[in-house]
XYZ file of C-alpha atoms in Angstrom:
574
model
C 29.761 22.335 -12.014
C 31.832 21.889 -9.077
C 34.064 19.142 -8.745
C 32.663 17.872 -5.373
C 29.411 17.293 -7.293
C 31.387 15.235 -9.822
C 32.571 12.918 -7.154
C 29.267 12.549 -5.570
C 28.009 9.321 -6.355
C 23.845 9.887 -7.246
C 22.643 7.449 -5.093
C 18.835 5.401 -6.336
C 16.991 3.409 -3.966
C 13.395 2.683 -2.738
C 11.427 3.020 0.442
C 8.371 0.976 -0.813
C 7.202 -0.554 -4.151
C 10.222 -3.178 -4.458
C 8.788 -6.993 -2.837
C 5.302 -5.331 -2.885
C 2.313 -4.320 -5.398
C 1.842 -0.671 -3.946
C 3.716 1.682 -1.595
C 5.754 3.038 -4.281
C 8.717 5.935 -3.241
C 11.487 5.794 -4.999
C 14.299 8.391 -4.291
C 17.261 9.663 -6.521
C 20.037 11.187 -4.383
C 23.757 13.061 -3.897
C 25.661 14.745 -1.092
C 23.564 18.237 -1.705
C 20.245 17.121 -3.758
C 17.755 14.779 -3.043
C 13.988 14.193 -4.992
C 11.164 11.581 -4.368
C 9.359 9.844 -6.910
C 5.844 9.102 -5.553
C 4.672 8.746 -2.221
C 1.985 5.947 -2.731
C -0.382 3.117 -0.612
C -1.060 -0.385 -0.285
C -4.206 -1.175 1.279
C -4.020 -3.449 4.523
C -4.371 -7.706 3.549
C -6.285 -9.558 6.116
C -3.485 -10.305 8.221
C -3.397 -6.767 8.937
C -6.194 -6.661 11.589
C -7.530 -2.859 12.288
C -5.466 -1.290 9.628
C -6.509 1.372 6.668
C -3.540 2.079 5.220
C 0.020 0.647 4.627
C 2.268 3.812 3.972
C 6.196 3.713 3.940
C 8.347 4.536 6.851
C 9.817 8.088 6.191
C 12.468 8.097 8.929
C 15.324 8.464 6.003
C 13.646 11.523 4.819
C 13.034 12.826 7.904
C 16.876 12.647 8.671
C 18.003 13.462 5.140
C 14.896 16.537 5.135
C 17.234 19.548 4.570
C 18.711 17.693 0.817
C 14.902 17.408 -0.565
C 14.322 19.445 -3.507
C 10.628 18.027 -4.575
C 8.052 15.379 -4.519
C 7.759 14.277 -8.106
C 4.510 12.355 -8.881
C 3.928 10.218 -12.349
C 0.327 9.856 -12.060
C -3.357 9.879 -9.858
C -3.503 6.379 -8.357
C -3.822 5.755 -4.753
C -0.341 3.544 -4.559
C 1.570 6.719 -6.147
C -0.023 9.306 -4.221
C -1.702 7.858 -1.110
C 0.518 8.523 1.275
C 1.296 12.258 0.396
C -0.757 13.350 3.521
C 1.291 10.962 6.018
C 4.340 12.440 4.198
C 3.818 16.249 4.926
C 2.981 15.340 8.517
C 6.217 14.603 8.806
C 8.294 16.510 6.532
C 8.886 19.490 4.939
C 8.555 19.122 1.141
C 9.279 22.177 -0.472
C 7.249 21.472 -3.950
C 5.417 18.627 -5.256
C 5.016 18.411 -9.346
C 2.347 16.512 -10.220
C 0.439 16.225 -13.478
C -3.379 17.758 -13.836
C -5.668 15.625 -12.649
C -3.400 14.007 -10.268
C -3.142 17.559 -8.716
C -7.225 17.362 -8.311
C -7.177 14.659 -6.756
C -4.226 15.445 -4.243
C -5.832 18.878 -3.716
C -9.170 16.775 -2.733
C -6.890 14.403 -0.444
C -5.188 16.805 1.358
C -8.608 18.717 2.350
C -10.317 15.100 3.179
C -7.279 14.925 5.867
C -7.136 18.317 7.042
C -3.905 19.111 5.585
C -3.625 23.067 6.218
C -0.123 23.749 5.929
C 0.280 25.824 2.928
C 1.498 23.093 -0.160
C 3.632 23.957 -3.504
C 1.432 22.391 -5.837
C 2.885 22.776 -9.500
C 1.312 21.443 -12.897
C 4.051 19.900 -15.210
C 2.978 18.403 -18.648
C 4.934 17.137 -21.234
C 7.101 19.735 -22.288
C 7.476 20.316 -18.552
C 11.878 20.707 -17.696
C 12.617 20.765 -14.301
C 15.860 22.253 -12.739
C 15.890 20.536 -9.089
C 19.169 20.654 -6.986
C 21.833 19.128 -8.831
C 19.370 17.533 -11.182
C 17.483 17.833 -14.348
C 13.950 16.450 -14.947
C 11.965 16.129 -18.664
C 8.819 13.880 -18.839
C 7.111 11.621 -21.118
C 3.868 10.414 -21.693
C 2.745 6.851 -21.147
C -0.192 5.075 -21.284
C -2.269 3.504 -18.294
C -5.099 3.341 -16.360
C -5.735 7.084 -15.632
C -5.093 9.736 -17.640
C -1.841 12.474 -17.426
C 0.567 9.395 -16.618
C 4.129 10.194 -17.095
C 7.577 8.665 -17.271
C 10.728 10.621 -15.889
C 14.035 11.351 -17.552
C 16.583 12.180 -15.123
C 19.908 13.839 -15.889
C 22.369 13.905 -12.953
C 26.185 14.790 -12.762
C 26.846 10.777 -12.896
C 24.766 9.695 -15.590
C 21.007 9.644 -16.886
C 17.999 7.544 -15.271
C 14.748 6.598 -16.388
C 11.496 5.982 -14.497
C 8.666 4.970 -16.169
C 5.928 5.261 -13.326
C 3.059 2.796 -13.979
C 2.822 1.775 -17.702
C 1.224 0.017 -20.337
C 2.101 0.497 -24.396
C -1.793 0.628 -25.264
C -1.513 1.556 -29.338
C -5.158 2.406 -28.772
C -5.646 4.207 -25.935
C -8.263 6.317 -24.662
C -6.213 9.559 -23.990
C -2.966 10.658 -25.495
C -0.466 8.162 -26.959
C 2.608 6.553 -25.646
C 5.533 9.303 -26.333
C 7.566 6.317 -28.120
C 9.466 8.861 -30.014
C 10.413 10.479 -27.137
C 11.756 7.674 -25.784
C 13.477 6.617 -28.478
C 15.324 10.027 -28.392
C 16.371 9.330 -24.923
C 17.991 6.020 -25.948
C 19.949 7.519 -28.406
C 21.475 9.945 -25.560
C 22.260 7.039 -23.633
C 19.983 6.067 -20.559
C 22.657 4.407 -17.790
C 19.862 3.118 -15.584
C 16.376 2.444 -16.848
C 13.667 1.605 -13.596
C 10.298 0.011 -14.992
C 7.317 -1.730 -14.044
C 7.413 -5.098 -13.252
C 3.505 -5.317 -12.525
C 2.436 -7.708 -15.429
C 6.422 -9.311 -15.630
C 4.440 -12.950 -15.103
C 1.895 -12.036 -18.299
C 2.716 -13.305 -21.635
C 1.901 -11.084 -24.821
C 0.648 -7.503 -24.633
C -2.481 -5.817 -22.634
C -5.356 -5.179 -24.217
C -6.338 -1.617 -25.116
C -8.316 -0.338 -22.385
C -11.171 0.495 -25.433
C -11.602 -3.221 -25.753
C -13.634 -2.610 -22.101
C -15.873 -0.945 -23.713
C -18.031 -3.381 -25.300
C -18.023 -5.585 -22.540
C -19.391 -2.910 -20.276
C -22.042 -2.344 -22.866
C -22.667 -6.251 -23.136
C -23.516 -6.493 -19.052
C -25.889 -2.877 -19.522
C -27.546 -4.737 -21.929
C -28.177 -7.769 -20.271
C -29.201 -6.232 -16.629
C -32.819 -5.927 -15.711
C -32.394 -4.638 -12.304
C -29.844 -2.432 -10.277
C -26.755 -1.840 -11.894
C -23.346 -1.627 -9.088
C -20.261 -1.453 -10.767
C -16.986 -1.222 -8.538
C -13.958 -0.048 -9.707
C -10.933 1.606 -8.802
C -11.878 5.564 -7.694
C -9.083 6.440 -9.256
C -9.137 5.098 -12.611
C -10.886 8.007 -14.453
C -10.857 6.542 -17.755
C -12.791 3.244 -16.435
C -15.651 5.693 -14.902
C -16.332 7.765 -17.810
C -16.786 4.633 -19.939
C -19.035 3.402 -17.479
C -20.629 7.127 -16.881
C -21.010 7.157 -21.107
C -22.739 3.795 -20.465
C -25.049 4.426 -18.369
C -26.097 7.925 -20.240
C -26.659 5.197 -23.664
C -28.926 3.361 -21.458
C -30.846 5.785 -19.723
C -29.376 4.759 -16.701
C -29.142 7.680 -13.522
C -25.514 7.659 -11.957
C -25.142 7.115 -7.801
C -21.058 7.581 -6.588
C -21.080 6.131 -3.355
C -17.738 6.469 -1.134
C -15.961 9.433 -0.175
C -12.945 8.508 -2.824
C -15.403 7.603 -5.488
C -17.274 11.121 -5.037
C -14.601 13.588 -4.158
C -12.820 11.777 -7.462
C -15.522 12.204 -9.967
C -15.955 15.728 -8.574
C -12.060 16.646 -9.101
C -12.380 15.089 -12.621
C -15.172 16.950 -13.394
C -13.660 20.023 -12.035
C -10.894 19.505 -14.729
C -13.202 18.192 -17.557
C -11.312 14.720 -17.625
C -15.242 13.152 -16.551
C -18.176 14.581 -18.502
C -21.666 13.834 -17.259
C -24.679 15.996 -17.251
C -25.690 17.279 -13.918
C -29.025 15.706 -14.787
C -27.554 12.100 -14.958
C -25.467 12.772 -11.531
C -28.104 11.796 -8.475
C -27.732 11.209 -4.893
C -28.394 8.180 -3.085
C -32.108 9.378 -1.931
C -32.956 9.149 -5.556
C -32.313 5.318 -5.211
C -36.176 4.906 -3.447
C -37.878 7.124 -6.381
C -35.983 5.356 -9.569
C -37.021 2.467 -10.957
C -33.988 -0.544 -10.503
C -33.515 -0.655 -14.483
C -32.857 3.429 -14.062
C -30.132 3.364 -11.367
C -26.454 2.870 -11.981
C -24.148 2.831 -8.489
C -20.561 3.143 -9.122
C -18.399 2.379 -6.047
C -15.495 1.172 -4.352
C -14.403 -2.176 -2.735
C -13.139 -4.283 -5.861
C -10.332 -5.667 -3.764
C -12.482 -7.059 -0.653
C -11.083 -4.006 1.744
C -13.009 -4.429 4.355
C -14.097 -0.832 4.916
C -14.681 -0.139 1.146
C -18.459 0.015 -0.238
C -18.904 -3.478 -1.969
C -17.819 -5.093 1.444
C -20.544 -2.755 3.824
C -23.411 -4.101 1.365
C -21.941 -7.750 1.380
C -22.698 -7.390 5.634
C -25.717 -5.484 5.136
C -23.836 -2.865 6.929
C -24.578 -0.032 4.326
C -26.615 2.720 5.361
C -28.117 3.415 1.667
C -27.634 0.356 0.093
C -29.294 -3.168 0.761
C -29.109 -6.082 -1.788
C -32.363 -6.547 -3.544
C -33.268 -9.730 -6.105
C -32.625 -8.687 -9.637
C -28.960 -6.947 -8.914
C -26.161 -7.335 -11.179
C -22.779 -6.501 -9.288
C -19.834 -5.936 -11.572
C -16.350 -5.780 -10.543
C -14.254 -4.157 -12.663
C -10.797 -4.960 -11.856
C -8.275 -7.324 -11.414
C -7.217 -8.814 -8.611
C -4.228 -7.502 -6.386
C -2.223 -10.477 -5.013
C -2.808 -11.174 -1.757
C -6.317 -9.762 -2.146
C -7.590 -13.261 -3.488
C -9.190 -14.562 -0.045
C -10.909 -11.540 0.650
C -11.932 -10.574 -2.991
C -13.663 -14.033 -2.964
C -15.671 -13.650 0.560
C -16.951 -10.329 -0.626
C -18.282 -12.375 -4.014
C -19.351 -14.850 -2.610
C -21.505 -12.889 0.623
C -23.244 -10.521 -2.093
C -24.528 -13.638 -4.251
C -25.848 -15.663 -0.856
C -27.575 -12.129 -0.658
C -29.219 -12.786 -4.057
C -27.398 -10.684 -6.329
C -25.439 -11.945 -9.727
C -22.306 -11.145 -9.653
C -20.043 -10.547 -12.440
C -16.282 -10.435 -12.130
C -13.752 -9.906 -14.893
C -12.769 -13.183 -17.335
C -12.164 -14.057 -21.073
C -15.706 -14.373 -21.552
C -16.892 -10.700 -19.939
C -13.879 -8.794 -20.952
C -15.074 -6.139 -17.731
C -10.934 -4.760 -17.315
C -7.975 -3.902 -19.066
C -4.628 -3.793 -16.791
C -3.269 -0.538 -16.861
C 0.456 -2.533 -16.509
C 2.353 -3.657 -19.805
C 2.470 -7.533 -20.175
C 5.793 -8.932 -21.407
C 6.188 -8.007 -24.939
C 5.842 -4.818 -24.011
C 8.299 -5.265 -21.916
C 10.647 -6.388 -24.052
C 9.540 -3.443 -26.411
C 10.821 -0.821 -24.007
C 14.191 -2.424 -23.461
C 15.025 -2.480 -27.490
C 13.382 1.105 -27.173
C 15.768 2.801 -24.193
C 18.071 0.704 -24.970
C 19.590 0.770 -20.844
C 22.780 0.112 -19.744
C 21.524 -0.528 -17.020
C 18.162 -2.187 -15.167
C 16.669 -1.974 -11.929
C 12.626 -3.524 -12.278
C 10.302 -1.494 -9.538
C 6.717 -1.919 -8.619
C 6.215 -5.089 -8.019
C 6.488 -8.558 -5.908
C 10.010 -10.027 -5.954
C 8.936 -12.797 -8.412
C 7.503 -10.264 -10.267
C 10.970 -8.088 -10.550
C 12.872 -11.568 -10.830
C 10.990 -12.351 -13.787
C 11.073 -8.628 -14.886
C 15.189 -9.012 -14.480
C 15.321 -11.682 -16.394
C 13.428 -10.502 -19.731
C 15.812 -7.848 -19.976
C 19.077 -10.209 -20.096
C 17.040 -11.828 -22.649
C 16.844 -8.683 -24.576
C 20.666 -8.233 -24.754
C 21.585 -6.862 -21.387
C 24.477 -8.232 -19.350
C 23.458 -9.910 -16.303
C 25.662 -7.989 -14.051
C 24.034 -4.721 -15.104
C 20.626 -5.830 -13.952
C 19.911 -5.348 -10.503
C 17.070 -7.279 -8.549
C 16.680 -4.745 -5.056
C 14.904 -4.564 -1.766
C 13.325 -1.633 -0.237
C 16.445 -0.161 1.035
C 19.012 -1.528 -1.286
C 21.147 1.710 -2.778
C 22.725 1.337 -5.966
C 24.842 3.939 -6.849
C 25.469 6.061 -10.415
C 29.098 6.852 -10.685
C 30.471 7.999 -13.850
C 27.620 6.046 -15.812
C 27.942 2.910 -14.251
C 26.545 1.564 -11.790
C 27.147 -0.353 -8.159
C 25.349 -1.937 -5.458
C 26.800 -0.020 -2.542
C 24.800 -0.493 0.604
C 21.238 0.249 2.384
C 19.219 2.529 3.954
C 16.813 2.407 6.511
C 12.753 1.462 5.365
C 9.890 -0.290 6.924
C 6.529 -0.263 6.325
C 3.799 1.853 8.748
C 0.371 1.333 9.346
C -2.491 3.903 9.425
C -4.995 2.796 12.238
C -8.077 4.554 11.799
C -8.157 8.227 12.382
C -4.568 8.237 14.059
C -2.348 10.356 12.462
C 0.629 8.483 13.989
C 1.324 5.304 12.374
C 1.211 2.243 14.436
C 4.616 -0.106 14.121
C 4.747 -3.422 12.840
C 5.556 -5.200 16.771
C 1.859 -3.634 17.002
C 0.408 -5.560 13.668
C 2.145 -8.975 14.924
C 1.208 -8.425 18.380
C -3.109 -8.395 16.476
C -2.234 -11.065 14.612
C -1.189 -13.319 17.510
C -4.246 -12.425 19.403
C -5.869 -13.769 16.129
C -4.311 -16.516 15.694
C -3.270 -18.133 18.968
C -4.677 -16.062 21.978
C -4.028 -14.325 25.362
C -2.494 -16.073 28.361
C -2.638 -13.248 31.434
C -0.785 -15.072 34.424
C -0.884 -12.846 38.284
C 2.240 -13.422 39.950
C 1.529 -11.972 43.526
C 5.044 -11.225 45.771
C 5.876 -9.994 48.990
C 8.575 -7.653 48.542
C 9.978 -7.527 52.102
C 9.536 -11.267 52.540
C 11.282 -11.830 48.698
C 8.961 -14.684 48.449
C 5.519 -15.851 46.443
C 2.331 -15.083 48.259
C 0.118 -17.342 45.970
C 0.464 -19.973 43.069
C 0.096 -18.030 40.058
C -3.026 -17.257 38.469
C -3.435 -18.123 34.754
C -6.621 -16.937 32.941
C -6.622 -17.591 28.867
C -8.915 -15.770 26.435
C -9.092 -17.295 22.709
C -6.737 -20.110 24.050
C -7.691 -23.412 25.026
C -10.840 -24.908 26.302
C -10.346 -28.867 26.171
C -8.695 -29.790 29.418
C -8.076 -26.311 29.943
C -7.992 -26.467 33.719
C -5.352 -28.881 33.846
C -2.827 -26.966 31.628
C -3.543 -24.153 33.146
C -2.614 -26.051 36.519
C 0.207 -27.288 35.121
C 1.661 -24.065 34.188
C 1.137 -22.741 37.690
C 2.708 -25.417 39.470
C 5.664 -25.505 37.083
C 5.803 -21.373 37.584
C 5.491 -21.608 41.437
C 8.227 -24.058 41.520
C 10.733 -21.078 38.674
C 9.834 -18.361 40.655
C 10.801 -19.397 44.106
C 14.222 -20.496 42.384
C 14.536 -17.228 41.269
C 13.831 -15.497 43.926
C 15.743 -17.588 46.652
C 19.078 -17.645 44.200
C 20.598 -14.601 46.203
C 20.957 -11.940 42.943
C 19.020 -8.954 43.152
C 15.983 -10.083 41.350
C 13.350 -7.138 39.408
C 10.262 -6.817 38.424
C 11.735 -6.998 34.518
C 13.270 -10.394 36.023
C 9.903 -11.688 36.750
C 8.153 -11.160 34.031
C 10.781 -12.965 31.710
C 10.685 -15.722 33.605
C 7.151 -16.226 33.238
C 6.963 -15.481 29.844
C 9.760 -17.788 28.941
C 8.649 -20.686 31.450
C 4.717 -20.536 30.345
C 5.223 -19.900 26.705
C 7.373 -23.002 26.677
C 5.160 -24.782 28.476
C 2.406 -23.956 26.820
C 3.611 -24.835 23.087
C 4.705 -28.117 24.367
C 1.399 -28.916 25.331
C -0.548 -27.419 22.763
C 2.073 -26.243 19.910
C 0.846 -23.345 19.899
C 2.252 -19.647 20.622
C -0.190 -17.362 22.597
C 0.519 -13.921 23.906
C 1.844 -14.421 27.097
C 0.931 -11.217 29.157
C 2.552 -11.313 33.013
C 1.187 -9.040 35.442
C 3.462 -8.242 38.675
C 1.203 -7.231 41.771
C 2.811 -6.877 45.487
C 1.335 -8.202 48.922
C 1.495 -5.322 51.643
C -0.114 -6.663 54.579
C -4.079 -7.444 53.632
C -3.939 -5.466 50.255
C -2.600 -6.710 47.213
C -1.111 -3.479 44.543
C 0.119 -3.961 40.978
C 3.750 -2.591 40.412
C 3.814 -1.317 36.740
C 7.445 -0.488 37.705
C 9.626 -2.859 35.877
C 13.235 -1.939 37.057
C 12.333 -1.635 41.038
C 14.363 -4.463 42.872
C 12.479 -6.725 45.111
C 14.506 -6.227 48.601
């Protein structure tokens, strides 16, 4: 090894899942190697008007493109692998690792968006060792929602790291156990940074075994007399095939509506991880020739997105699908926070519809988290047995709380490190250092554009929302240097009570600015203008109102009887 890669601090940071439930990409990287862990979603809050997807801003990898060795992926779920299609737009990844069904469902992703460039898509497992750049890789298995979940054990010239991915210590689980030995074996080697999920930090105990779903899922089959729609997560393939088991017990025919939900169950199937006879598998034309008490319709929407399933039938927007008396509407899930609002107008739009709805509690037992609850927790620090901690994957009270269990279990405080998207800590000779930042944001996914749209764009929709347009028409003769009218101002979404006089206000007041401006002898532009306004009329108009509307000025010249718009901002006014 050479002695430059000695010196090389290994630097860890994240571009998303750190202040956040979602988004995860975390990165592990020196002067000549550099590999992502994840590349995942969050789906768009209401405050996040027109958008699909949240994804992270990739301009560090983009600069940093020629040090990437691999995209490393712990599992199948949307916020871990979401936003591997935005990625490869944009870089150049030379391999991505994945486990087996999470390489289904990214082979099914990447066709759904048209992804042709030729991708490096290679199967790891548990006995799976990587040699990536300057870095070594093993795995583990953990339990969670979705089968082939895996933890990370990373050697590097300055020490060893852990990531656990997503995890829960389910004793029962419906797949392959926890690898706790494994773990174990990696504490006695000495893990220098451990990075875990802080989902669950604010939940007491442990998380039930996702079997314990089971007979609450049978409970609700048993009490329906009508339709059966259950919505659930498209990617949590354990969850389906309990419900797919179901519905075979009850004689029940199985309708996957969404493009995720299908192309899902397909992949799964492809791989054997869902087994259902074709038989049992319909399509939604069946739904007019089976009787309601013979129809079972998984589908998406269990976090009130507004473009999922569950929230098309709660408008009666659904092309298929129409609420009908005697439907029983399950959601199995928990709720995302921030998804509480919207979650709760989906619920409460399909029950003025008629249906009964049925969401998750102590009494229906409908979901086991796929996230470990404290004591488990605590379970994996006396396990690994860190010297040091960063929490991931989760909302900073979430990682504060996260932090804070493992000084409880025996760490130092000053080896436990509480980060931002961006933070860098950095492994040097198996310790470790907060040492700087790099650059993150988040981008938004608008529809069918590939490019993502910026956040000025978001805040720019949410003021329209929220407090309205104000377009005010300055009109200017140019070889006169002087204003031809009063200004115009027109509102949209604004105000309507004494709306004329504010609005006459403002122009009088603007009239009054602009000829200032204009007669003051400097060499006044276009730009000049249009800051004046804005600054003179949004003033004006909070004082009168308190509030904040988009203030839009537009510029337009007087040429003898004609009146033109100048778009040109930096053209002087003679």
């Amino acid at each position: 090894m050479s002695e430059n890669k000695l010196q090389s601090p290994v630097e860890v940071y994240a571009l998303g899942g750190l202040d956040e439930v979602g988004k995860n990409l975390y990165c592990i990287e020196n002067e000549s190697s550099l590999i992502i862990i994840d590349c995942g979603v969050i789906f768009p809050e209401d405050d996040m008007p027109g958008v699909d997807y949240v994804i992270p801003d990739f301009t560090h990898l983009i600069e940093n493109q020629k040090k990437i060795k691999a995209l490393i992926i712990t599992h199948g779920h949307e916020d871990h692998i979401g936003g591997i299609p935005f990625l490869l737009r944009q870089v150049d990844i030379p391999f991505i690792y994945a486990p087996k069904i999470a390489i289904a469902l990214i082979r099914h992703k990447l066709t759904d968006e048209k992804i042709n460039t030729p991708i490096r898509l290679v199967e790891y497992n548990e006995d799976s060792k990587l040699k990536l750049g300057d870095f070594s890789l093993e795995f583990f298995h953990v339990t969670h929602s979705i089968p082939d979940s895996f933890g990370i054990y990373i050697k590097t010239p300055q020490g060893t790291i852990v990531e656990t991915g997503d995890f829960k210590i389910d004793l029962t689980p419906v797949d392959d156990d926890f690898s706790l030995s494994k773990l174990v074996k990696y504490g006695d080697s000495g893990i220098d940074l451990l990075m875990a999920d802080s989902t669950n930090a604010e939940k007491e105990g442990y998380t039930p075994s996702e079997k314990t779903v089971i007979q609450g899922i049978s409970d609700v089959f048993s009490e329906a007399t009508g339709r059966l729609l259950i919505s659930t997560f498209s990617s949590n393939i354990s969850r389906i095939q309990q419900i797919i088991e179901t519905s075979i017990k009850f004689k029940r025919k199985i309708i996957a509506i969404g493009r995720s939900m299908e192309s899902n169950i397909q992949a799964a199937r492809e791989y054997g991880y869902i087994k259902v006879p074709d038989s049992y598998l319909v399509g939604p034309e069946s739904l007019k020739s089976l009787k309601p008490n013979e129809i079972t319709i998984l589908c998406t929407g269990t976090q009130g997105e507004p473009m999922a399933v569950l929230s098309r039938i709660s408008r009666g927007e659904h092309k298929h699908i129409k609420v009908m008396p005697g439907d029983t509407i399950v959601f199995s899930s928990s709720v995302i926070p921030g998804n509480t609002a919207s979650i709760n107008k989906v619920i409460n739009q399909l029950t003025r519809l008629g249906a009964n709805v049925i969401t998750n509690s102590v009494l229906t037992n409908l979901h086991a988290s796929g996230h470990a609850s404290k004591q488990e927790m605590r379970l994996l620090q006396k396990l690994a047995r860190p010297k040091n901690f960063m929490p991931v994957h989760g909302e900073y009270r979430m990682l504060k709380l996260h932090s804070q269990l493992a000084i409880d279990c025996g760490l130092n405080r000053k080896n436990v490190f509480v980060c931002s998207n961006g933070d860098v800590l950095s492994l040097i000779n198996h310790k470790v250092y907060r040492t700087g930042t790099v650059h993150t944001d988040s981008n938004y996914i608008d529809g069918k554009n590939t490019i993502s749209v910026s956040t000025s764009v978001i805040k720019d929709r949410s003021t329209l929302i929220n407090e309205g347009m104000v377009g005010i028409y300055v009109v200017i003769d140019p070889k006169r240097n002087e204003l031809v009218y009063s200004p115009i101002v027109d509102s949209k979404g604004f105000i309507s009570a004494n709306k004329r006089g504010i609005q006459n206000k403002v122009s009088d007041i603007l009239s009054i600015e602009l000829k200032k401006l204009m007669k003051s002898g400097k060499k006044v532009t276009f730009f000049d203008i249009k800051q004046t306004v804005k600054t003179v009329a949004g003033h004006m108009f909070y004082r009168e109102t308190k509030r904040n509307p988009m203030v839009i000025p537009i510029v337009l010249t007087y040429s003898n009887t004609e009146v033109k718009k100048d778009d040109n901002l930096s053209q002087p006014i003679p």
